[in-house]
Short mmCIF file of C-alpha atoms in Angstrom, two decimals:
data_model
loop_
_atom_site.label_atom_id
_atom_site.label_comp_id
_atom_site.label_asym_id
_atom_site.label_seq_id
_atom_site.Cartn_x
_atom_site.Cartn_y
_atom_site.Cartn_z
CA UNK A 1276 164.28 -45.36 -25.71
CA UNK A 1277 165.31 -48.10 -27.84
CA UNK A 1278 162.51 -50.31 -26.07
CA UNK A 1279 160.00 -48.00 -26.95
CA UNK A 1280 161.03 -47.39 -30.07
CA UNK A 1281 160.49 -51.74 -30.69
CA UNK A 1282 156.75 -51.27 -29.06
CA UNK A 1283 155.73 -47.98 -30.55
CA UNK A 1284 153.99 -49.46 -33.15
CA UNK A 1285 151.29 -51.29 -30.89
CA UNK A 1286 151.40 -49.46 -28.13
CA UNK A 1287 151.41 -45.96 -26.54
CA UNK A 1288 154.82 -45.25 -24.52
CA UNK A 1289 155.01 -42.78 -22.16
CA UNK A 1290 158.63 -42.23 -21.15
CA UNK A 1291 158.76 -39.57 -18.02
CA UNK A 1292 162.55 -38.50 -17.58
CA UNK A 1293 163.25 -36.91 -13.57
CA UNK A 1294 163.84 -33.09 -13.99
CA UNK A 1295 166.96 -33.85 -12.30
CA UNK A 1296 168.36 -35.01 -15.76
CA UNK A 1297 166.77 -32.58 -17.44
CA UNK A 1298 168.73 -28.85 -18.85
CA UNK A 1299 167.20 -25.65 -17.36
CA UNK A 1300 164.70 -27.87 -15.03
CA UNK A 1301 164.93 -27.82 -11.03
CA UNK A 1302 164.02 -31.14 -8.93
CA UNK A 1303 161.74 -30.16 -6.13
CA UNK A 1304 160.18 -33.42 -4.91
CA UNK A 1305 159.32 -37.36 -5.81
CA UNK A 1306 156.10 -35.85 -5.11
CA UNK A 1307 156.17 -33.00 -7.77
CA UNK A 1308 157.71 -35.40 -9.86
CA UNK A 1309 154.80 -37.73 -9.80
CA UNK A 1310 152.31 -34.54 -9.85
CA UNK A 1311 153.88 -33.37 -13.17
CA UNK A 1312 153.29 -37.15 -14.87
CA UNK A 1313 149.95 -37.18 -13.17
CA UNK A 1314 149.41 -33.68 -15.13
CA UNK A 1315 150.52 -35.18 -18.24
CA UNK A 1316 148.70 -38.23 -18.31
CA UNK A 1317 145.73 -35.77 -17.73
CA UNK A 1318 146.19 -33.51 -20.70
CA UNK A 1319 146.68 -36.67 -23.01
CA UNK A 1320 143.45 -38.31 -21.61
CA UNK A 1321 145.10 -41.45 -20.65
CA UNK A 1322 142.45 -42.93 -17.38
CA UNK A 1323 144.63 -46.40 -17.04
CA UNK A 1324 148.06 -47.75 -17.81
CA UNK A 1325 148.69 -51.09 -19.23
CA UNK A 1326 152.52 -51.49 -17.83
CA UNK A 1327 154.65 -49.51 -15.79
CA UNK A 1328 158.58 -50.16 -16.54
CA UNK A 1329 161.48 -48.91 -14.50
CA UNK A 1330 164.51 -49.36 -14.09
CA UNK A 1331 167.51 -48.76 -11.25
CA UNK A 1332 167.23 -46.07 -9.41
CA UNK A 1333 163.81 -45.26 -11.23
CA UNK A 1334 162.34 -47.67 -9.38
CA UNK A 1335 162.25 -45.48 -6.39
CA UNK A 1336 160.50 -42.88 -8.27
CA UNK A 1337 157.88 -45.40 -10.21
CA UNK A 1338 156.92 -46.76 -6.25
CA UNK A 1339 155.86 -43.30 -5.48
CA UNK A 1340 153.72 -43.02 -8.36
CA UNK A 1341 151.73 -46.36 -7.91
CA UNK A 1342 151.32 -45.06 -4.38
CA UNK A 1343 150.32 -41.57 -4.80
CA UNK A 1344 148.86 -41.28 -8.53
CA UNK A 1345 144.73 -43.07 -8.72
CA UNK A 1346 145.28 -43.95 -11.82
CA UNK A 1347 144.67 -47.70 -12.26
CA UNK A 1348 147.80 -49.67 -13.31
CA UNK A 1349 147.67 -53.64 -14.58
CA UNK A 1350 151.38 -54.25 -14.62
CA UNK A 1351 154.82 -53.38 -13.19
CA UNK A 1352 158.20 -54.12 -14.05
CA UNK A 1353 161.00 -53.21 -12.42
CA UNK A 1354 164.68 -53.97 -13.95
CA UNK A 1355 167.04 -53.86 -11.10
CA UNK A 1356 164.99 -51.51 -9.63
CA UNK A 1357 167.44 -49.87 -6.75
CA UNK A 1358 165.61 -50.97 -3.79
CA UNK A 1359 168.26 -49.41 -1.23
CA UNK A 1360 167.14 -47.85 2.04
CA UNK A 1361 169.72 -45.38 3.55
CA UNK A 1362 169.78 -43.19 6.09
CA UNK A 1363 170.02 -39.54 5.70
CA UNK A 1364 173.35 -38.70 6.45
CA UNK A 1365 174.95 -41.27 4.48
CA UNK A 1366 172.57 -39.95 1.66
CA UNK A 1367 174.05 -36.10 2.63
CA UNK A 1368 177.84 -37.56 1.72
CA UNK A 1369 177.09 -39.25 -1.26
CA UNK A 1370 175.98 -35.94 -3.15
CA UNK A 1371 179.57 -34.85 -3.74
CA UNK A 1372 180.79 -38.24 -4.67
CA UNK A 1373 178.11 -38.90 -7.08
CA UNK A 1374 177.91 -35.44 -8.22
CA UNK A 1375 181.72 -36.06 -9.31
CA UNK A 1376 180.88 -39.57 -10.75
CA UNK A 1377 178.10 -38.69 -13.12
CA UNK A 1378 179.47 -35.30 -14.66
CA UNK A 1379 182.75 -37.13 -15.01
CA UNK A 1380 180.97 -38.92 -18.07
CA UNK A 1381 180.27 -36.03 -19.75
CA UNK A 1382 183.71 -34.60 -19.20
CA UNK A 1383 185.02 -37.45 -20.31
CA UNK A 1384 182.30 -38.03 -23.28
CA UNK A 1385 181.80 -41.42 -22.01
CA UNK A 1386 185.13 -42.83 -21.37
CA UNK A 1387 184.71 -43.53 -17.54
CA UNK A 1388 181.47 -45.45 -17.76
CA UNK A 1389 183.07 -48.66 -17.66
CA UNK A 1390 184.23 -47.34 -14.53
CA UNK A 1391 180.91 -46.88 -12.86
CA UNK A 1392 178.75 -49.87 -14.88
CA UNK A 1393 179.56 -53.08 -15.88
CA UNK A 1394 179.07 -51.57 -19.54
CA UNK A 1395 180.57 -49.35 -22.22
CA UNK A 1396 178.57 -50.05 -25.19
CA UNK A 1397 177.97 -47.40 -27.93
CA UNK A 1398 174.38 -47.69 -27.61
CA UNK A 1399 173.79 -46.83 -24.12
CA UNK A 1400 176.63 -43.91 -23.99
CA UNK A 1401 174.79 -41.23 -25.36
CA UNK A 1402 171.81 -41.30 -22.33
CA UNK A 1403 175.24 -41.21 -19.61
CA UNK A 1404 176.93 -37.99 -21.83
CA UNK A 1405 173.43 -36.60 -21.52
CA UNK A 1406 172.64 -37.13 -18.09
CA UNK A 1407 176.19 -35.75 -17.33
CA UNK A 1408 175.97 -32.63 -19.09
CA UNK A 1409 172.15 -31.79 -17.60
CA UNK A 1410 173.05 -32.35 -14.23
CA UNK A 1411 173.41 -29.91 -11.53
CA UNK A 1412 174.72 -30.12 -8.01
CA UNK A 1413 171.53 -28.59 -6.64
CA UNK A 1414 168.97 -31.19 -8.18
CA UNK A 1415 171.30 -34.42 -7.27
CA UNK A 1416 171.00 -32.83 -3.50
CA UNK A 1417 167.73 -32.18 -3.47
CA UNK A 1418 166.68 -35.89 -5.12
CA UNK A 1419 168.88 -37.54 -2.40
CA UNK A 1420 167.24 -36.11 0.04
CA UNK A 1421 163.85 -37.91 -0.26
CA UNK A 1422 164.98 -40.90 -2.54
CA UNK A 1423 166.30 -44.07 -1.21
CA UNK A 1424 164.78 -43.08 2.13
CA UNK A 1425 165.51 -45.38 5.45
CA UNK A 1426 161.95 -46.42 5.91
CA UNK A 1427 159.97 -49.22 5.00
CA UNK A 1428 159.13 -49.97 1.60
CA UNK A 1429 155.57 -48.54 0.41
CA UNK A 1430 152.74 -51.08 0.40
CA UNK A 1431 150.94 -52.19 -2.17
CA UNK A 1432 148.12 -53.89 -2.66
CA UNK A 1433 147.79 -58.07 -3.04
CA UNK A 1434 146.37 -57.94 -6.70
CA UNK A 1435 149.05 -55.88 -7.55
CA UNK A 1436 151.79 -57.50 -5.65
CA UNK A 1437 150.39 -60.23 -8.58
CA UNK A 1438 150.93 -58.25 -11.23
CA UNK A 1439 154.19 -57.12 -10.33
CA UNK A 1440 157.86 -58.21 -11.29
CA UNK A 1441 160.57 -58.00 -9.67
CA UNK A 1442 163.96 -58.68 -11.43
CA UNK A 1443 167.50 -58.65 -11.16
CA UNK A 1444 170.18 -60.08 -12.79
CA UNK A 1445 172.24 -62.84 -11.03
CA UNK A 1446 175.71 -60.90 -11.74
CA UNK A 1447 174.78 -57.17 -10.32
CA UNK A 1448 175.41 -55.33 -7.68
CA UNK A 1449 171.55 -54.42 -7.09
CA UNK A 1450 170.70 -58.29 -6.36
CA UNK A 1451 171.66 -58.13 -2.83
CA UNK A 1452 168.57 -55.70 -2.88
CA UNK A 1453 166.16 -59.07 -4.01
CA UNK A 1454 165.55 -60.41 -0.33
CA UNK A 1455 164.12 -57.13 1.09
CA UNK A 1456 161.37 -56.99 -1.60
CA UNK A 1457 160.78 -60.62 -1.54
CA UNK A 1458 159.90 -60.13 2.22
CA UNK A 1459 158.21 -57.07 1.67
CA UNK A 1460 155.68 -58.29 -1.70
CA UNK A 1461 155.38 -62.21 -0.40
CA UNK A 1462 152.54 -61.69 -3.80
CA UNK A 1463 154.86 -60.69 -6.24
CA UNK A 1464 157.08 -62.49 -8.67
CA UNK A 1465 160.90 -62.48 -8.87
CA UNK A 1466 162.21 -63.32 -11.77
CA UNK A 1467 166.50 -63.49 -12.45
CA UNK A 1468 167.83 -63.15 -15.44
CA UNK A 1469 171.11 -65.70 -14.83
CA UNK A 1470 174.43 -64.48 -15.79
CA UNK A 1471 173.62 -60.93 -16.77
CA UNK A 1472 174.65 -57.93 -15.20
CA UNK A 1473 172.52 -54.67 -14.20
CA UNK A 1474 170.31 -53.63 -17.04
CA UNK A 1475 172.11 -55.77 -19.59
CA UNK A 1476 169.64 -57.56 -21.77
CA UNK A 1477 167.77 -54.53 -21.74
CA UNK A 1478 170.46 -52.53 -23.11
CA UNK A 1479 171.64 -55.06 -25.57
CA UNK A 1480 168.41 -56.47 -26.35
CA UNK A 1481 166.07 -54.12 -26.53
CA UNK A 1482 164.34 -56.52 -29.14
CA UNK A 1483 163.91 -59.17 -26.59
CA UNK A 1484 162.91 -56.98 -23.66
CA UNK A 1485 160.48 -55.35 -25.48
CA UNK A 1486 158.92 -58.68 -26.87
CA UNK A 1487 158.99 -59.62 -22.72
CA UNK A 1488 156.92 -56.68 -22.31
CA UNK A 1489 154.34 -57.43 -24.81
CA UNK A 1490 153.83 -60.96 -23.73
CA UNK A 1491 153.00 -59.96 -19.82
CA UNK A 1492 150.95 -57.66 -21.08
CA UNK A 1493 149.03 -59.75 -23.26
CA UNK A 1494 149.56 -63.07 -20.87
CA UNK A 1495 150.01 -61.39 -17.41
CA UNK A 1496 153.25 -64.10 -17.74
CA UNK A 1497 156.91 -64.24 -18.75
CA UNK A 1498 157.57 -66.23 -21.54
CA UNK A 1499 159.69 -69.38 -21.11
CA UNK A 1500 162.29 -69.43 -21.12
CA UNK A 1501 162.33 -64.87 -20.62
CA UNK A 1502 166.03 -65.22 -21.71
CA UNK A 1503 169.14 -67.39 -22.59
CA UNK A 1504 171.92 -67.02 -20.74
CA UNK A 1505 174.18 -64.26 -21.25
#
């Protein structure tokens, strides 16, 4: 949100949030997940997206739009996108686990996300407390069990392999995760943000990451340098 917030001016954000974070709302599918943006985008009129943005675990959800949705798409970035590919019954025993780990910030209105992340600021707490309280045992099952899949990632196509960035930060956990897409999208580009952790300039620069976002839409490029060291 505060990204958006910096771009709102120029640009139209569209900020889909998975039902599975969402109060009152049951997760069914990445697939009904995708149809209900597709449905969206629809209603508003919007025929083609400038830039796609995701982040973590997102990033498993954003892959099965650009696969599934026709609408035409110029840019991607993914922030640390979680690029993991696990079987299914390691998948089954990390429902309970996670389950525990993510309401656990709402029970604790924030106090064990320092815990989980490399991160405790003020500014990002609120979105944990939130997710937290929404969350249901039911939806984190059912999201698990076609997310993060043991398969090979989907393909995409050589212009947009182009268009596409993939970055991680040189500190976080989600790095080790770099190789398998660099295989997978010999196209794309890679960028690392050295010395930062998972999502961090994002979170506290939300000013600079949305002034990153601007210039590859506008230049197709990073700027240089895309950040100072952390």
């Amino acid at each position: 949100m505060p990204v958006a917030e910096k771009m709102a001016d120029e640009f139209y954000c569209v900020m889909p949030t998975s039902t599975v974070y969402c109060s009152g709302q049951k997760y069914r599918s990445k697939k009904d997940e995708v149809q209900q943006i597709i449905r969206f985008l629809g209603k508003q009129g919007i025929k083609e997206i400038e830039l796609v943005v995701a982040s973590s675990i997102g990033a498993d959800l954003a892959m099965a739009f650009l696969t599934d949705a026709k609408i035409p798409v110029k840019y991607i970035f993914f922030d640390g996108g979680q690029f993991a590919q696990i079987g299914k019954g390691t998948r089954r025993i990390m429902v309970p686990f996670l389950y525990l780990v993510i309401k656990s910030l709402y029970w604790s209105k924030g106090k064990t996300l320092k815990k989980i992340m490399w991160c405790d600021d003020e500014k990002i707490k609120p979105y944990f407390i939130a997710a937290g309280k929404n969350l249901t045992y039911g939806n984190l099952r059912r999201q698990l069990t076609d997310s993060l899949e043991d398969k090979p990632l989907p393909k995409l196509s050589e212009e947009l392999q182009k268009h596409t960035f993939w970055e991680f930060g040189s500190k976080e956990e989600h790095f080790k995760y770099r190789n398998a897409v660099m295989q997978t999208y010999i196209y794309g580009n890679f960028p690392v943000f050295e010395g930062f952790n998972h999502m961090q300039y994002q979170i506290r620069e939300p000013e600079g990451f949305a002034r990153m976002l601007e210039t590859i839409i506008e230049t197709g490029r990073l700027p240089n340098p895309v950040v100072k060291k952390a």
